[in-house]
Short mmCIF file of C-alpha atoms and ligand atoms in Angstrom, two decimals:
data_model
loop_
_atom_site.label_atom_id
_atom_site.label_comp_id
_atom_site.label_asym_id
_atom_site.label_seq_id
_atom_site.Cartn_x
_atom_site.Cartn_y
_atom_site.Cartn_z
CA MET A 8 -10.47 10.93 23.96
CA LEU A 9 -9.67 7.25 23.33
CA LYS A 10 -6.26 6.95 21.64
CA ALA A 11 -5.29 3.30 22.06
CA ILE A 12 -6.83 -0.15 22.42
CA VAL A 13 -4.36 -2.67 23.78
CA VAL A 14 -4.74 -6.43 23.26
CA SER A 15 -2.50 -8.42 25.56
CA GLY A 16 -2.19 -11.96 26.88
CA PRO A 17 0.21 -14.88 26.72
CA SER A 18 2.02 -15.89 23.58
CA GLY A 19 -0.02 -18.44 21.57
CA VAL A 20 -3.39 -17.45 23.06
CA GLY A 21 -4.70 -16.12 19.72
CA LYS A 22 -4.04 -12.35 19.83
CA THR A 23 -2.73 -12.14 16.26
CA THR A 24 -5.63 -14.26 14.97
CA LEU A 25 -8.21 -12.04 16.70
CA ILE A 26 -6.46 -8.80 15.67
CA ASN A 27 -6.36 -9.88 12.02
CA LYS A 28 -10.09 -10.58 12.14
CA ILE A 29 -10.72 -7.16 13.74
CA LEU A 30 -8.62 -5.43 11.09
CA SER A 31 -10.65 -7.01 8.30
CA ASP A 32 -14.03 -6.37 9.95
CA ALA A 33 -16.14 -3.95 7.88
CA ASP A 34 -17.41 -2.02 10.94
CA LEU A 35 -14.05 -1.57 12.62
CA LYS A 36 -11.24 -1.52 10.09
CA ASP A 37 -11.59 2.17 9.17
CA LYS A 38 -11.56 3.30 12.79
CA LEU A 39 -8.36 1.52 13.80
CA MET A 40 -4.67 1.57 12.93
CA PHE A 41 -2.53 -1.43 13.86
CA SER A 42 0.61 -0.54 15.78
CA VAL A 43 3.53 -2.27 14.04
CA SER A 44 6.23 -2.83 16.67
CA PHE A 45 9.98 -3.12 16.30
CA THR A 46 11.58 -6.38 17.41
CA THR A 47 14.95 -8.10 17.51
CA ARG A 48 13.26 -11.54 17.25
CA GLU A 49 13.84 -13.67 14.16
CA LYS A 50 11.15 -13.39 11.50
CA ARG A 51 8.77 -16.37 11.26
CA LYS A 52 8.14 -17.86 7.81
CA ASN A 53 4.66 -16.39 7.38
CA GLU A 54 5.52 -12.91 8.71
CA ILE A 55 5.88 -9.80 6.59
CA GLU A 56 8.40 -7.05 7.32
CA GLY A 57 6.59 -3.79 8.07
CA LYS A 58 3.21 -5.50 8.46
CA ASP A 59 3.76 -7.86 11.40
CA TYR A 60 6.88 -6.20 12.79
CA PHE A 61 9.90 -4.19 11.78
CA PHE A 62 12.67 -6.75 12.30
CA VAL A 63 15.85 -4.98 13.40
CA SER A 64 19.25 -5.78 14.91
CA ARG A 65 19.91 -5.44 18.61
CA GLU A 66 22.26 -2.55 17.84
CA LYS A 67 19.57 -0.63 15.93
CA PHE A 68 17.03 -1.30 18.71
CA GLU A 69 19.45 -0.07 21.40
CA ASN A 70 20.07 3.08 19.39
CA MET A 71 16.34 3.70 19.19
CA ILE A 72 16.11 3.35 23.01
CA LYS A 73 18.98 5.85 23.39
CA ASN A 74 17.24 8.29 21.05
CA ASP A 75 14.01 8.01 23.08
CA GLU A 76 12.04 6.78 20.08
CA PHE A 77 9.82 4.33 22.00
CA LEU A 78 6.50 4.94 23.74
CA GLU A 79 7.28 1.70 25.56
CA TRP A 80 9.61 -1.26 25.08
CA ALA A 81 10.22 -4.57 26.85
CA LEU A 82 12.48 -7.59 26.87
CA VAL A 83 10.25 -10.61 26.14
CA HIS A 84 11.59 -14.20 25.95
CA GLY A 85 15.12 -12.79 25.41
CA ASN A 86 14.16 -10.45 22.57
CA PHE A 87 13.43 -6.74 22.51
CA TYR A 88 10.00 -5.49 21.43
CA GLY A 89 8.92 -1.85 21.31
CA THR A 90 6.18 0.53 20.19
CA PRO A 91 7.59 3.60 18.42
CA LYS A 92 6.15 6.95 19.55
CA SER A 93 5.55 7.75 15.87
CA ASN A 94 2.73 5.13 15.75
CA ILE A 95 0.56 7.00 18.25
CA GLN A 96 1.33 10.33 16.56
CA LYS A 97 0.37 8.94 13.15
CA ALA A 98 -2.88 7.40 14.45
CA THR A 99 -3.89 10.67 16.13
CA GLU A 100 -3.11 12.66 12.97
CA ASP A 101 -5.22 10.23 10.90
CA LYS A 102 -8.05 10.35 13.50
CA LYS A 103 -7.71 6.61 14.15
CA ILE A 104 -7.44 4.61 17.32
CA LEU A 105 -4.16 2.72 17.65
CA LEU A 106 -4.62 -1.05 18.13
CA LEU A 107 -1.67 -2.59 19.94
CA ASP A 108 -0.56 -6.18 20.54
CA VAL A 109 1.89 -5.92 23.45
CA ASP A 110 2.88 -7.99 26.46
CA VAL A 111 1.59 -7.31 29.99
CA GLN A 112 4.47 -4.94 30.86
CA GLY A 113 3.80 -3.01 27.66
CA ALA A 114 0.08 -2.81 28.47
CA GLN A 115 0.87 -1.43 31.93
CA SER A 116 3.25 1.19 30.47
CA ILE A 117 0.57 2.30 28.00
CA LYS A 118 -1.94 2.64 30.87
CA GLU A 119 0.58 4.70 32.89
CA LYS A 120 1.24 6.99 29.92
CA LEU A 121 -2.23 7.32 28.39
CA GLY A 122 -4.55 6.63 31.38
CA LYS A 123 -8.21 6.89 30.32
CA GLU A 124 -7.15 7.50 26.75
CA SER A 125 -6.37 3.77 26.60
CA PHE A 126 -8.52 0.64 26.93
CA LEU A 127 -6.82 -2.64 27.88
CA ILE A 128 -8.13 -6.09 26.87
CA PHE A 129 -6.61 -9.31 28.18
CA ILE A 130 -7.00 -12.56 26.19
CA LYS A 131 -6.95 -15.67 28.37
CA PRO A 132 -6.59 -19.31 27.21
CA PRO A 133 -9.30 -21.79 28.28
CA SER A 134 -6.50 -23.76 30.03
CA ILE A 135 -2.71 -24.02 30.17
CA GLU A 136 -2.92 -27.40 28.36
CA GLU A 137 -4.77 -25.79 25.45
CA LEU A 138 -2.26 -22.91 25.38
CA LYS A 139 0.57 -25.45 25.17
CA ARG A 140 -1.20 -27.20 22.30
CA ARG A 141 -1.54 -23.91 20.38
CA ILE A 142 2.09 -22.92 20.93
CA ILE A 143 3.31 -26.34 19.76
CA MET A 144 0.91 -26.30 16.80
CA ARG A 145 2.57 -23.05 15.67
CA LYS A 146 5.71 -25.07 14.86
CA ASP A 147 7.81 -22.01 14.15
CA THR A 148 8.01 -21.22 17.87
CA LYS A 149 11.24 -22.70 19.20
CA ASP A 150 10.96 -21.56 22.81
CA ALA A 151 7.59 -23.09 23.78
CA GLU A 152 8.63 -23.94 27.35
CA LYS A 153 9.88 -20.39 28.03
CA ARG A 154 6.61 -18.98 26.66
CA LEU A 155 4.50 -21.30 28.84
CA GLN A 156 6.35 -20.37 32.04
CA ARG A 157 5.84 -16.71 31.28
CA ALA A 158 2.16 -17.31 30.47
CA ILE A 159 1.40 -18.45 34.01
CA ASP A 160 2.83 -15.20 35.41
CA GLU A 161 1.00 -13.08 32.81
CA ILE A 162 -2.37 -14.75 33.47
CA SER A 163 -2.02 -13.83 37.18
CA LYS A 164 -2.06 -10.16 36.09
CA ALA A 165 -5.29 -10.34 34.06
CA HIS A 166 -7.21 -8.49 36.80
CA MET A 167 -5.30 -5.28 36.00
CA PHE A 168 -7.04 -5.05 32.62
CA ASP A 169 -10.25 -3.22 31.71
CA TYR A 170 -11.77 -6.38 30.17
CA VAL A 171 -10.87 -10.09 30.05
CA ILE A 172 -11.92 -12.46 27.22
CA VAL A 173 -11.41 -16.24 27.23
CA ASN A 174 -10.42 -17.39 23.73
CA ASP A 175 -11.97 -20.84 23.71
CA ASN A 176 -14.22 -20.84 20.66
CA LEU A 177 -12.61 -18.43 18.17
CA GLU A 178 -15.87 -17.12 16.66
CA LYS A 179 -17.37 -16.43 20.12
CA ALA A 180 -14.19 -14.70 21.31
CA PHE A 181 -14.20 -12.60 18.14
CA GLU A 182 -17.85 -11.55 18.61
CA GLU A 183 -17.05 -10.58 22.21
CA ILE A 184 -13.92 -8.55 21.40
CA LYS A 185 -15.76 -6.83 18.55
CA ARG A 186 -18.62 -5.83 20.88
CA VAL A 187 -16.22 -4.58 23.57
CA ILE A 188 -14.16 -2.53 21.09
CA LYS A 189 -17.32 -1.00 19.59
CA GLU A 190 -18.51 -0.05 23.09
CA ALA A 191 -15.15 1.49 24.00
CA ILE A 192 -15.18 3.52 20.78
CA SER A 193 -18.80 4.63 21.19
CA LYS A 194 -18.18 5.94 24.75
CA ASN A 195 -15.46 8.12 23.28
P1 LIG B 221 -0.59 -14.99 19.65
O1 LIG B 221 -0.61 -13.88 18.63
O2 LIG B 221 -1.36 -14.66 20.87
O3 LIG B 221 0.81 -15.45 19.97
P2 LIG B 221 -1.74 -16.64 17.49
O4 LIG B 221 -2.85 -15.77 17.00
O5 LIG B 221 -0.50 -16.73 16.67
O6 LIG B 221 -1.36 -16.26 19.02
O7 LIG B 221 -2.39 -18.10 17.71
C1 LIG B 221 -1.60 -19.23 18.09
C2 LIG B 221 -2.18 -20.49 17.41
O8 LIG B 221 -3.47 -20.79 17.99
C3 LIG B 221 -2.43 -20.30 15.92
O9 LIG B 221 -2.08 -21.51 15.27
C4 LIG B 221 -3.93 -20.02 15.83
O10 LIG B 221 -4.47 -20.44 14.58
C5 LIG B 221 -4.47 -20.86 16.98
N1 LIG B 221 -5.73 -20.35 17.58
C6 LIG B 221 -6.09 -19.07 17.84
N2 LIG B 221 -7.30 -18.99 18.43
C7 LIG B 221 -7.74 -20.28 18.56
C8 LIG B 221 -8.94 -20.88 19.10
N3 LIG B 221 -9.93 -20.16 19.63
N4 LIG B 221 -9.02 -22.23 19.07
C9 LIG B 221 -8.03 -22.99 18.54
N5 LIG B 221 -6.89 -22.49 18.02
C10 LIG B 221 -6.73 -21.14 18.03
P1 LIG B 222 5.68 -12.88 19.46
O1 LIG B 222 7.15 -13.16 19.49
O2 LIG B 222 4.86 -14.12 19.76
O3 LIG B 222 5.23 -12.14 18.21
O4 LIG B 222 5.39 -11.85 20.65
C1 LIG B 222 5.83 -12.12 21.95
C2 LIG B 222 5.22 -11.14 22.91
O5 LIG B 222 5.70 -9.81 22.65
C3 LIG B 222 3.69 -11.05 22.84
O6 LIG B 222 3.20 -11.07 24.17
C4 LIG B 222 3.45 -9.70 22.20
O7 LIG B 222 2.23 -9.14 22.66
C5 LIG B 222 4.63 -8.91 22.73
N1 LIG B 222 4.92 -7.69 21.96
C6 LIG B 222 4.86 -7.51 20.63
N2 LIG B 222 5.18 -6.24 20.31
C7 LIG B 222 5.43 -5.59 21.47
C8 LIG B 222 5.79 -4.25 21.81
O8 LIG B 222 5.95 -3.36 20.97
N3 LIG B 222 5.93 -3.97 23.13
C9 LIG B 222 5.78 -4.91 24.11
N4 LIG B 222 5.92 -4.53 25.37
N5 LIG B 222 5.44 -6.19 23.83
C10 LIG B 222 5.26 -6.52 22.53
#
């Protein structure tokens, strides 16, 4: 029984853009529930509390780790990010598949915990130069250099995923991810 679809890939590659399109797609939106993570990162101007993330203090996050509230968590670019266990419980109760946007470590943890009940998609940039352009274009990202360094390491792990999509042309990448998600759901 498929419980989770994970979308992973370097920061700035277009995961949020693709996920937002998936969540407003007429064929898919009712089948999926987006997994809102907790983070200690600062909120960006366009982000909404409880929709993009739950923005919490380091102290609150550490307490949640102590209380074993996370399905998985990771330290990414100096900030904590984590998926609460309650998200997967809620999705299962509502008969929905949880759609997660997590880093490569998070994706691996989900695979270890859920095995065949999870499907992992990696989004790759057409090139590092284009990734740099997208990160810089999103002016609210202060730590572009840190994100680029990490991207190179993450891209080397793409082979561990069930499916890899290159996000060059956004519409094409969206059609591809839509097809792959529909296939994963229909095999369920
Ligand atoms: P992520 O969630 O992976 O960090 P975002 O979805 O925030 O990435 O995208 C980073 C930037 O790249 C945004 O400004 C977005 O509009 C842009 N972007 C996304 N996909 C494409 C694409 N295929 N071509 C050009 N720009 C893109
Ligand atoms: P951003 O700061 O750009 O929103 O996210 C930075 C990175 O953290 C991205 O790779 C994103 O996928 C990842 N991320 C977001 N939420 C989680 C989470 O709950 N767990 C893990 N492991 N990574 C996450």
